[in-house]
Coordinates of C-alpha atoms in Angstrom, one line a residue:
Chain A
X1 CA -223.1 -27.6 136.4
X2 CA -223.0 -31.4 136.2
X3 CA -220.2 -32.9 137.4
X4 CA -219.0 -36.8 136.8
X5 CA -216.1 -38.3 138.7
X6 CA -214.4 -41.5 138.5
X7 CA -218.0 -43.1 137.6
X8 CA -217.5 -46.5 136.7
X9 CA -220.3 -48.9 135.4
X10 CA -220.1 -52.9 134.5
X11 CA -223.0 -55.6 133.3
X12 CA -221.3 -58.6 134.6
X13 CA -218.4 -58.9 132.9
X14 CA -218.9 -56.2 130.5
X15 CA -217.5 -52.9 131.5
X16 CA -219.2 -50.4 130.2
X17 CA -218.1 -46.8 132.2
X18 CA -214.4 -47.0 133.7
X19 CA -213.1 -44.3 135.7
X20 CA -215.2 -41.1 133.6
X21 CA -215.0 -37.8 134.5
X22 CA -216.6 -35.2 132.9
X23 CA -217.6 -31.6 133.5
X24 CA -220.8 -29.5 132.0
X25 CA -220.8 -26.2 132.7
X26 CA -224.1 -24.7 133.2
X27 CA -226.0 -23.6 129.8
X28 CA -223.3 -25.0 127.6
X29 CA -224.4 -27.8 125.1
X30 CA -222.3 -30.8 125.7
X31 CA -222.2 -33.7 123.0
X32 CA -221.0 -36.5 123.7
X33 CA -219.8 -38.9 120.4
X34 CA -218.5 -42.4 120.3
X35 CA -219.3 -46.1 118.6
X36 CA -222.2 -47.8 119.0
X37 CA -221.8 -49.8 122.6
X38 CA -219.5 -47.6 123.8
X39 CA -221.5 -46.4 126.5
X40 CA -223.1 -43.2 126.0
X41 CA -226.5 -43.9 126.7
X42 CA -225.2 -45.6 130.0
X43 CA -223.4 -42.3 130.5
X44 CA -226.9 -40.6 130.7
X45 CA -229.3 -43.0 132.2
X46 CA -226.6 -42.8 135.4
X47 CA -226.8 -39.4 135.9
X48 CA -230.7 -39.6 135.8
X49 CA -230.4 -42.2 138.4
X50 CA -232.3 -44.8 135.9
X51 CA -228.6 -46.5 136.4
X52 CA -226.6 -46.7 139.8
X53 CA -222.6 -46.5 139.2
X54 CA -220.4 -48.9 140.8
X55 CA -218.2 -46.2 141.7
X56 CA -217.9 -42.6 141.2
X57 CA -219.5 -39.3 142.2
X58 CA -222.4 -37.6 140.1
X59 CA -223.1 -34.2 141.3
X60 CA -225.3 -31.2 140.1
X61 CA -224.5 -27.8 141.3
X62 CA -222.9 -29.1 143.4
X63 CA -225.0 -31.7 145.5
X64 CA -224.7 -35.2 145.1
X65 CA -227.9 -36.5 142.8
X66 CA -227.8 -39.9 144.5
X67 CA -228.4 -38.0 147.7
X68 CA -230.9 -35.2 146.1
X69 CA -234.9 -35.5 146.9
X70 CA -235.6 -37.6 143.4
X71 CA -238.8 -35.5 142.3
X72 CA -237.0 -32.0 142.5
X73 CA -234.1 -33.2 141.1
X74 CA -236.1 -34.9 137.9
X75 CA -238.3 -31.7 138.0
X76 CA -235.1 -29.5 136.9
X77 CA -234.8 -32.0 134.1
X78 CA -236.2 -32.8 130.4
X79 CA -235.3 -36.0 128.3
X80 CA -235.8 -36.7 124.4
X81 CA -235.3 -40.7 124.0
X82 CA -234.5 -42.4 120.5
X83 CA -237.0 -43.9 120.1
X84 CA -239.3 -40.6 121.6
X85 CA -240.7 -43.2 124.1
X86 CA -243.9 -41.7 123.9
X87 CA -246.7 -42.9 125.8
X88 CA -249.4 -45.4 123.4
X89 CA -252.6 -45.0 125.2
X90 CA -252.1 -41.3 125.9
X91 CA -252.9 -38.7 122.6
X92 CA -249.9 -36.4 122.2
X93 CA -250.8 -33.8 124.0
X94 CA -251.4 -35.4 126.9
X95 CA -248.2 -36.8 126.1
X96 CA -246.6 -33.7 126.6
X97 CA -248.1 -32.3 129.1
X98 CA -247.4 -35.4 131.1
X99 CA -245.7 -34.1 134.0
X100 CA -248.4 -31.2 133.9
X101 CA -251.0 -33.7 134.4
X102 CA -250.0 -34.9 138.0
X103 CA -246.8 -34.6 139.9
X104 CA -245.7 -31.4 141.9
X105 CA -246.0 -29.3 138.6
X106 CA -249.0 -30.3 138.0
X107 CA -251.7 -27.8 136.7
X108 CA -255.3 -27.5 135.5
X109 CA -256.1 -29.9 132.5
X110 CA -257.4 -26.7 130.7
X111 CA -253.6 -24.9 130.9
X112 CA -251.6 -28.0 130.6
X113 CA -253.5 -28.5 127.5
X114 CA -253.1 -25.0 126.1
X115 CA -249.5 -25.2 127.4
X116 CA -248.8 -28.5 125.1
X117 CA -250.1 -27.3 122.3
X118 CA -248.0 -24.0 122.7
X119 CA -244.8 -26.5 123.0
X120 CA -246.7 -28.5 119.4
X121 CA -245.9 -25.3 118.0
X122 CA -242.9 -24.5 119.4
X123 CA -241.4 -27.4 117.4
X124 CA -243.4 -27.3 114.5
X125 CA -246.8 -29.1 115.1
X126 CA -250.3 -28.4 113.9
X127 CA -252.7 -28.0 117.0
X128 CA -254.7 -30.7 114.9
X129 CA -251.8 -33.0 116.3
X130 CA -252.5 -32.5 119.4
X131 CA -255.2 -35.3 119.9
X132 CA -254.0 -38.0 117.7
X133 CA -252.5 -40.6 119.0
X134 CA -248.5 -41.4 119.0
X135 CA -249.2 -44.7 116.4
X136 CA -250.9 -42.3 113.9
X137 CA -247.3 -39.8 113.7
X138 CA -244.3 -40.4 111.3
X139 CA -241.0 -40.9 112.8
X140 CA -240.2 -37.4 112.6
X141 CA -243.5 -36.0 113.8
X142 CA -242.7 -38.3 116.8
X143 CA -239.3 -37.1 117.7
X144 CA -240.9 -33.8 117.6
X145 CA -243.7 -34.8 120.2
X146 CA -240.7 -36.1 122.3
X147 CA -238.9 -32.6 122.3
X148 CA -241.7 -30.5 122.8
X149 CA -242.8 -33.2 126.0
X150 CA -238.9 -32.5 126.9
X151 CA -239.5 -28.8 126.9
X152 CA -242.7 -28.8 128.2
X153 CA -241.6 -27.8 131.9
X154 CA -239.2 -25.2 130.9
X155 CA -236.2 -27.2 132.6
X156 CA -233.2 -26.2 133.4
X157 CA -231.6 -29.3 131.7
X158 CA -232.3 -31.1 128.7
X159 CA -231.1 -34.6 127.6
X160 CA -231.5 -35.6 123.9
X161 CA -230.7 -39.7 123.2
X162 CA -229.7 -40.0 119.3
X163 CA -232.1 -37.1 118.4
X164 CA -231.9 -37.9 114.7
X165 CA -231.3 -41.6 114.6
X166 CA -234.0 -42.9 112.0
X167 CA -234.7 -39.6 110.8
X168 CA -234.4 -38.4 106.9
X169 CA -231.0 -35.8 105.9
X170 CA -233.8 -32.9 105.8
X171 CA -236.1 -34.4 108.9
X172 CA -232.6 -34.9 110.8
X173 CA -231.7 -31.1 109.8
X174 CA -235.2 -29.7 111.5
X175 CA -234.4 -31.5 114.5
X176 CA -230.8 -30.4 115.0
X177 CA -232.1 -27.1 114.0
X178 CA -234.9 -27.2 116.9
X179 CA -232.6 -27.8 119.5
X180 CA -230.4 -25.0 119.1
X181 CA -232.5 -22.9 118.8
X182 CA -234.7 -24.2 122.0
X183 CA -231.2 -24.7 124.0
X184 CA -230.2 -21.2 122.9
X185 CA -233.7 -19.5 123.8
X186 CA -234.5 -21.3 127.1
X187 CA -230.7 -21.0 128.3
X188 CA -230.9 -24.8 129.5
X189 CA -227.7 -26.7 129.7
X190 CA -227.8 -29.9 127.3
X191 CA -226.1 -32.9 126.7
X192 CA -226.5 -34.7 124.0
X193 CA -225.3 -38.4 122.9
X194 CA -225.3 -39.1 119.2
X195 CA -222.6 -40.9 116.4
X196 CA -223.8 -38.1 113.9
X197 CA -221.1 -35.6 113.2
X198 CA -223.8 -33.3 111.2
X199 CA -226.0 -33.5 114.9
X200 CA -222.7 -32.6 116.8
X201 CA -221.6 -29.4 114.2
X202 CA -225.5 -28.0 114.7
X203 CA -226.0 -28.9 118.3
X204 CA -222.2 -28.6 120.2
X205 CA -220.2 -26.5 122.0
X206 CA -218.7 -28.7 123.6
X207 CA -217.5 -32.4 122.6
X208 CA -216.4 -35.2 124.4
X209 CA -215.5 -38.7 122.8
X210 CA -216.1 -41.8 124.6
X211 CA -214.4 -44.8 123.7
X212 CA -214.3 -48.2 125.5
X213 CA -215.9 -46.3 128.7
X214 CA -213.2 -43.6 128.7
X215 CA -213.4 -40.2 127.9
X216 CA -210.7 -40.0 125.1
X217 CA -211.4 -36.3 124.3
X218 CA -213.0 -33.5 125.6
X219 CA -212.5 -30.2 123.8
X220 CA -214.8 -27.1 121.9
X221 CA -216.6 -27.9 119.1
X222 CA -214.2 -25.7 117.2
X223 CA -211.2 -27.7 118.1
X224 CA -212.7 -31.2 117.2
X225 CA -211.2 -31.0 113.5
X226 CA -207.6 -30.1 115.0
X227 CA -208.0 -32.2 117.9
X228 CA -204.7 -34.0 117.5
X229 CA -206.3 -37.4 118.8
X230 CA -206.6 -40.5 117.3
X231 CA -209.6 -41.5 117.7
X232 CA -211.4 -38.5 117.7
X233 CA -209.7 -38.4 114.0
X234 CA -210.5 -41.5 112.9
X235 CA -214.4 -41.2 114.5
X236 CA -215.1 -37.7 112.7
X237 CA -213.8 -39.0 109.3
X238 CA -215.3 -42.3 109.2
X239 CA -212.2 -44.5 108.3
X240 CA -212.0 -48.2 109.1
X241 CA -208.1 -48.1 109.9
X242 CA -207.3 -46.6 113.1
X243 CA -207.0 -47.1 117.3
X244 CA -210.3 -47.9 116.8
X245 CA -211.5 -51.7 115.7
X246 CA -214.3 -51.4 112.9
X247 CA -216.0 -54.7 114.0
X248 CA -216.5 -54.6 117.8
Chain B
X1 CA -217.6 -85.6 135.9
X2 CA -217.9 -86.1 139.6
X3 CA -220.2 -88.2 142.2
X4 CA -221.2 -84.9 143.6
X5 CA -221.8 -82.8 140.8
X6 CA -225.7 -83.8 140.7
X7 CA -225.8 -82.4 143.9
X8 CA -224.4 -79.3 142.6
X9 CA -226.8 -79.0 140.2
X10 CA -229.4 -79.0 142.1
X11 CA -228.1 -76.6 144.4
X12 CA -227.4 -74.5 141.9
X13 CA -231.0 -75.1 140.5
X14 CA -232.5 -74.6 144.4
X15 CA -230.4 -71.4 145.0
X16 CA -232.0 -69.9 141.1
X17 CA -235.8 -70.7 142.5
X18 CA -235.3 -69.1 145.6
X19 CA -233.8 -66.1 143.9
X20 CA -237.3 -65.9 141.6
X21 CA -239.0 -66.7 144.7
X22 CA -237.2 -64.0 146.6
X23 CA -237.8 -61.2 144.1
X24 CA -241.5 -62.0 143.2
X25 CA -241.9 -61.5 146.8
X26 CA -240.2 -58.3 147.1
X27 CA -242.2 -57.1 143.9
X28 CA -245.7 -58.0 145.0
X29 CA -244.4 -56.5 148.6
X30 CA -244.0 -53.4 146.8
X31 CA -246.8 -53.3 144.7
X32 CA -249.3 -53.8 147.3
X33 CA -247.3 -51.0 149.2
X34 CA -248.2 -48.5 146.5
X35 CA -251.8 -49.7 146.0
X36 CA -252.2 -48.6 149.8
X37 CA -250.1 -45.4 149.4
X38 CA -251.2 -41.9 147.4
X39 CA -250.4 -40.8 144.9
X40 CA -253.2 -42.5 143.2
X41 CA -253.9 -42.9 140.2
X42 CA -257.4 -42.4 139.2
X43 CA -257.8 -43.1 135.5
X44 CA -255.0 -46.1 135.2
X45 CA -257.1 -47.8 138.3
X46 CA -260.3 -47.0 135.9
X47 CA -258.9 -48.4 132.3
X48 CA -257.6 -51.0 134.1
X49 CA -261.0 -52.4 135.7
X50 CA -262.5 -52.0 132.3
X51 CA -259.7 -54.0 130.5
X52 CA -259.6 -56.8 133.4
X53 CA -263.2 -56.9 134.4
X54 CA -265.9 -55.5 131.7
X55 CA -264.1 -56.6 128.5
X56 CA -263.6 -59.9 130.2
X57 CA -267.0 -60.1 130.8
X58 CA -267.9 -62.4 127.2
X59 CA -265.0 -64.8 127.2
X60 CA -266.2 -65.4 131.4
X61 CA -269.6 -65.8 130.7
X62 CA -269.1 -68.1 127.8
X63 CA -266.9 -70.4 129.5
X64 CA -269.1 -71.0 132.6
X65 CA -272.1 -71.2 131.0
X66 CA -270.5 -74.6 128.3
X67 CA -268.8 -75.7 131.6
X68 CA -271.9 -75.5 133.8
X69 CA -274.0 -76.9 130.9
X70 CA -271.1 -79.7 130.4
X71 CA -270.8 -80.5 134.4
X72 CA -275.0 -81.3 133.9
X73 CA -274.6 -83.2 131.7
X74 CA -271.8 -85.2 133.1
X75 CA -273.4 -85.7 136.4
X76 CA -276.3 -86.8 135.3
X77 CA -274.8 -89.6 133.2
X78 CA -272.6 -90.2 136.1
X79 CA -275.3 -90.0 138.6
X80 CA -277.3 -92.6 136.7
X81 CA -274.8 -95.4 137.4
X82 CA -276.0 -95.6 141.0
X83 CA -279.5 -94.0 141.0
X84 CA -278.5 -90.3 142.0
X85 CA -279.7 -88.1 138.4
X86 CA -281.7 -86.0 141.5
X87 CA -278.2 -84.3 142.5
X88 CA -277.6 -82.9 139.2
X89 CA -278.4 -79.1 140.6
X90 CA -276.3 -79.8 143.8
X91 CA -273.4 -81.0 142.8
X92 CA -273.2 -78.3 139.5
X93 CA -274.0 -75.3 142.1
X94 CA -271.3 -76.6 144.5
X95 CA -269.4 -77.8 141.5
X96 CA -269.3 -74.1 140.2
X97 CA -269.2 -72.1 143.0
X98 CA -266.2 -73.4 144.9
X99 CA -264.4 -74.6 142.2
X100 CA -264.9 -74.2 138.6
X101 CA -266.2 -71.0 138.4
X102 CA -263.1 -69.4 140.2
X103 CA -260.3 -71.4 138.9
X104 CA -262.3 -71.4 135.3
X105 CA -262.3 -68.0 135.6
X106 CA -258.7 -67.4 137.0
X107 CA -256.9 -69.2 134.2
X108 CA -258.9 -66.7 131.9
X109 CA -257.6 -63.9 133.3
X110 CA -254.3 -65.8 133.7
X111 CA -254.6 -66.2 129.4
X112 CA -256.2 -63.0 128.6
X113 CA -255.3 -60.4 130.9
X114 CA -252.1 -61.6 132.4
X115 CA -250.8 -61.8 129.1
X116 CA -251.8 -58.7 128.0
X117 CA -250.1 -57.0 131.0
X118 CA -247.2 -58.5 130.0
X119 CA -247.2 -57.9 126.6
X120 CA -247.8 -54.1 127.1
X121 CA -245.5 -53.6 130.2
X122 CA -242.1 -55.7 128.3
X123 CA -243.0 -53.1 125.0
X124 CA -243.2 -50.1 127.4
X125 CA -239.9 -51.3 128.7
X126 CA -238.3 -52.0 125.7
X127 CA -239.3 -48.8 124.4
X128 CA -238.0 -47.0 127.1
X129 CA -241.3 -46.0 128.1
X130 CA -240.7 -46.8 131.6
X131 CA -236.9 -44.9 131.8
X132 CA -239.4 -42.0 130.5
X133 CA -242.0 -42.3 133.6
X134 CA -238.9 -41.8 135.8
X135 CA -237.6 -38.9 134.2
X136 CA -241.2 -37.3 134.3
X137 CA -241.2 -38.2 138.0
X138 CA -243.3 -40.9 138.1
X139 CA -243.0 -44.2 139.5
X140 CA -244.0 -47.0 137.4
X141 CA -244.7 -49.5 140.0
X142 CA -247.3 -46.8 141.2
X143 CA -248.8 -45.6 137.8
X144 CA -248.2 -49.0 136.1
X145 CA -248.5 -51.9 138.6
X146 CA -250.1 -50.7 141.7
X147 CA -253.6 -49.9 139.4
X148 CA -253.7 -53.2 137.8
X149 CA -253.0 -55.2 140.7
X150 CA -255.6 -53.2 142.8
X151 CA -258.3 -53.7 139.6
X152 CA -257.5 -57.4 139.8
X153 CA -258.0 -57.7 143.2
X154 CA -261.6 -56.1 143.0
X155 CA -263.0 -57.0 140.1
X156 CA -261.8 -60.6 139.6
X157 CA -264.2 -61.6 142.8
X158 CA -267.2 -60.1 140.8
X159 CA -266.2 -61.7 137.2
X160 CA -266.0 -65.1 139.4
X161 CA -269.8 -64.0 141.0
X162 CA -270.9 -63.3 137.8
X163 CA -269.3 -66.7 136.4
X164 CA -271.0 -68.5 139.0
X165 CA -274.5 -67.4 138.5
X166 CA -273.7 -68.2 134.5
X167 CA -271.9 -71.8 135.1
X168 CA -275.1 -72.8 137.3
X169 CA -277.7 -71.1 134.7
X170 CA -275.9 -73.3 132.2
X171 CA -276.4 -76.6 134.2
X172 CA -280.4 -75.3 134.8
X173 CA -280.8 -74.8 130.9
X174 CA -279.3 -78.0 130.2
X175 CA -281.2 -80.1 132.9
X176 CA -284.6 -78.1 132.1
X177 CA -283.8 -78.3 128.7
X178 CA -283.0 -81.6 128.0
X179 CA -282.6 -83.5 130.9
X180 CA -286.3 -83.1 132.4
X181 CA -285.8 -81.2 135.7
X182 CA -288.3 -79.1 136.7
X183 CA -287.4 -75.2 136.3
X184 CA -288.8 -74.6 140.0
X185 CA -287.5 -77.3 141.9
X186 CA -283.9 -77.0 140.2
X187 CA -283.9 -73.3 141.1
X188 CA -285.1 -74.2 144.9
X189 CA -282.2 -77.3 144.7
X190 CA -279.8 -74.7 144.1
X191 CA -280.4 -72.6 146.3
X192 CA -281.3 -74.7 149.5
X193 CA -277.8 -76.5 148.7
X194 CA -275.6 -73.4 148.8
X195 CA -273.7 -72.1 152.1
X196 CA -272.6 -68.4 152.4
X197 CA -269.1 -70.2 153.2
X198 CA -269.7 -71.8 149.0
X199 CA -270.0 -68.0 148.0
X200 CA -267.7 -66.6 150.4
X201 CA -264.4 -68.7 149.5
X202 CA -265.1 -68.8 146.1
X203 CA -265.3 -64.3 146.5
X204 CA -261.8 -64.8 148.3
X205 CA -260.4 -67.2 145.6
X206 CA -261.2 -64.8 143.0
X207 CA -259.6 -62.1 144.9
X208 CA -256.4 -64.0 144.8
X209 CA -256.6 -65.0 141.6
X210 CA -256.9 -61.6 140.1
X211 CA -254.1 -60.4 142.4
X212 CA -251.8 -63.4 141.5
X213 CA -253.0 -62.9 137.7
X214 CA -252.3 -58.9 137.1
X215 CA -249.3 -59.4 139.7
X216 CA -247.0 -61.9 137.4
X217 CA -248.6 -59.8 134.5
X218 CA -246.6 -56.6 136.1
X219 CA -243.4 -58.6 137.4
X220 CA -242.9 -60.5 134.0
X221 CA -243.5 -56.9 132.4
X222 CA -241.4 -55.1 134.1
X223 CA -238.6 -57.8 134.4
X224 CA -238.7 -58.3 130.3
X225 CA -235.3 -58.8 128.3
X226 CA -234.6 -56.7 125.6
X227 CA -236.7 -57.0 121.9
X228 CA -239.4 -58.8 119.9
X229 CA -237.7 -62.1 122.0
X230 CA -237.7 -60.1 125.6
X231 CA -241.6 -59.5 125.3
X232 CA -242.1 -63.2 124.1
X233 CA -240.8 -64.7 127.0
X234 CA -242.2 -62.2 128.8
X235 CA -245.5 -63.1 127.9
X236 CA -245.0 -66.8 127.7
X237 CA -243.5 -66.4 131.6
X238 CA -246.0 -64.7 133.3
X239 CA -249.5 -66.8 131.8
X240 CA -247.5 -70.0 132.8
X241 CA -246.4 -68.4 136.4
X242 CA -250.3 -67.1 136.9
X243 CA -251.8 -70.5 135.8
X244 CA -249.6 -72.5 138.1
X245 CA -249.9 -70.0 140.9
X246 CA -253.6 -70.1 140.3
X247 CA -254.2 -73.8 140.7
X248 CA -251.3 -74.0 143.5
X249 CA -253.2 -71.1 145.0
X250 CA -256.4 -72.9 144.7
X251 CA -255.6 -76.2 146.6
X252 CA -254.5 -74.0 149.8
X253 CA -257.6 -72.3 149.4
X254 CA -259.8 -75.3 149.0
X255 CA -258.0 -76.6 152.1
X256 CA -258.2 -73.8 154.4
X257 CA -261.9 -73.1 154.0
X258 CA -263.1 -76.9 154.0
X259 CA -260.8 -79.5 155.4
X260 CA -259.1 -77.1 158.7

């Protein structure tokens, strides 16, 4: 279970996380919606530790990830990035089998190989893929790379930035599709931050909306149509008028 | 406006500089940390003494051996003001070897590879490359910094040896060439001239060149803005930090080994 409490966040003047706090139960899919700027991805990088709150307590299971041994805590974890962030130099799958490669996971280069190429599969890649590099992949063929590098460990937690941002209706559609079904199969609890309500249908079961660095709503993916909130309402249907201001 | 607002500004200016000051410091204090502590990494430490040392090899060589072939030809026309055309193989060995060759050399890095390291580092960060070596539990100042700093540390000396041995071979071809030295007696010149302290500081010099070079490489890198702009100035930053470093670097140098 991740557990966020009265975490608060500012650039400067700018603040970006005020006062959040936010439960995910373990093996639920939590998706987190909001506006461009409002935060999300600040959200995330803090409870990876790649951003240090102001204030507030981040905890997982329990323990305090500020105060965790870094490695095991980031072993237990899996990240898909917007832009998949994949690694130039390195072919893809040595890309995905990064943390195989070295690290207190690390294997044989023969079975973190065969191990990446199994993940390849897993989300749809040729075993041809597996030693081209990242520039030679379409946008889609990337965000798959970054996925199956997400999966590769088998954790126990998996982040996904904007996992169709970029992508094609159809390309979008595999991807949501993918991470159901991986959540589902490997039991992991995920959270996801995205501004597209077909993502959040496909990937949810649980939805939060963050607005101006607050949690306005937090509720079951079932619920989000009947929330009864504002913005939530004016987010999911796309309308200009509303709580919230169209040019921010 | 005020009498004292000058003074401000130059406070303000002073306090900014020793902030820059205070945080390169900490950075290369932390790199050099990581380059003495495991984990290491093996093939980062290998691509990067390829990239830095063997591919620099052809833009080193060919500007010692114009400079050394220039520096002839200079003190010989020099020289012949006052009678003293003999010390053309002297003054280019000692010319090249405590000075030219390294800081020659240096700024190439400084333009090539610093900027390189940049480049790459700012786009890895903008990319969120780095944010994605921390989630896969690694620490980029030790698989991104720590190799290239060591790699310029060892192989800058040997590109400045080998810029050396080029820079003077240039002054011989010119003055056997064209100038009408005798191959045997400009080689024995040479050699008679030279000091082990020549070749020594000008090792050491190189040393700290490469380090200050792949150093403000990594720290511009990994300080970068955001976008296209970010890994501009980025770029721009760290060849004008290595170049000034370099010659500041330099002048203590020269001064250490020959005037204390």
């Amino acid at each position: 279970m991740i557990d966020l409490s009265h975490v608060s966040k500012a650039f400067g003047e700018n603040r970006v996380l005020r006062d959040v706090t936010l439960t995910i139960d373990k093996g639920t899919s939590m998706v987190i919606i909001g506006g461009s700027g409002t935060g999300k991805s600040v959200l995330l990088k803090c409870i990876l530790g790649l951003v240090t709150p102001d204030s507030g307590t981040i905890s997982l299971d329990g323990q305090d990830v500020t105060k965790a041994d870094r490695d095991a805590f980031l072993a237990r974890f899996g990240m898909l990035f917007q832009g998949a962030a994949l690694f130039d130099s390195l072919p893809v799958w040595q890309n995905v089998a990064f943390r195989l490669l070295r690290g207190s996971l690390q294997k044989p280069r023969d079975e973190a190989r065969a191990i990446a190429i199994d993940k390849l599969r897993r989300v749809g890649l040729k075993p041809d893929v597996a030693d081209r590099f990242p520039a030679e992949l379409s946008g889609g063929m990337q965000k798959r790379v970054g996925l199956a590098r997400a999966i590769a460990a088998d954790p126990e937690i998996i982040f996904f930035d904007e996992p169709t941002t970029g992508l094609d209706p159809i390309m979008a559609g595999v991807i949501n599709e993918l991470i159901r079904e991986i959540v589902t199969e490997m039991g992991a609890t995920a959270m996801t931050i995205t501004h597209d309500m077909t993502s959040v249908r496909a990937i949810a079961d649980r939805v939060a909306m963050l607005h101006d660095g607050v949690i306005q709503w937090t509720g079951p993916v079932s619920q989000l149509d009947s929330s009864g909130d504002a913005y939530v309402d004016q987010f999911i249907s796309g309308r200009a008028e509303g709580p919230i201001e169209a040019v921010r | 406006m005020s009498l004292l607002s000058p003074f401000g500004a130059l406070g303000r200016a002073t306090l900014a500089l020793m902030a820059v000051v205070g945080r390169v410091a900490l950075f290369a204090l932390t790199a050099l940390s990581h380059v003495l502590r495991p984990p290491f990494y093996a093939r980062e430490l290998g691509l990067a003494l390829l990239n830095i040392g063997w591919l620099s090899l052809p833009v080193v060589g060919l500007t010692a051996i114009f400079t050394g072939a220039a520096l002839a030809l200079q003190i010989y026309s020099g020289g012949a003001r006052f009678n003293a055309e003999a010390v053309v193989p002297q003054i280019v060995a000692i010319g090249m070897v405590r000075e030219l060759g390294p800081v020659l050399v240096g700024l190439m890095i400084a333009a090539r590879v610093t900027s390189s390291i940049a480049a790459e580092i700012a786009t890895m960060k903008v990319t969120e490359q780095i944010d994605a070596l921390v989630t896969l539990s690694t620490d980029p100042m030790k698989y991104l910094v720590a190799p290239r700093v060591l790699a310029g540390l060892i192989v800058v000396p040997l590109l400045v040896a080998v810029g050396d041995v080029i820079g003077i071979f240039g002054g011989y071809a010119v003055a056997t060439g064209s100038l009408g030295f005798n191959a045997a007696a400009y080689l024995k010149n040479t050699m008679d001239f030279l000091e082990p302290l020549d070749v020594i500081s000008s090792l050491v010099k190189g040393c700290a060149f490469g380090g200050l070079a792949a150093l403000m490489g990594c720290y511009f890198g990994m300080a970068s803005g955001r976008g296209a702009q970010g890994v501009g100035r980025a770029t721009k930053g760290s060849v004008e930090a290595a170049a000034v470093l370099i010659l500041a670097a330099n002048f203590l140098l020269t001064g250490a080994f020959f005037t204390l």
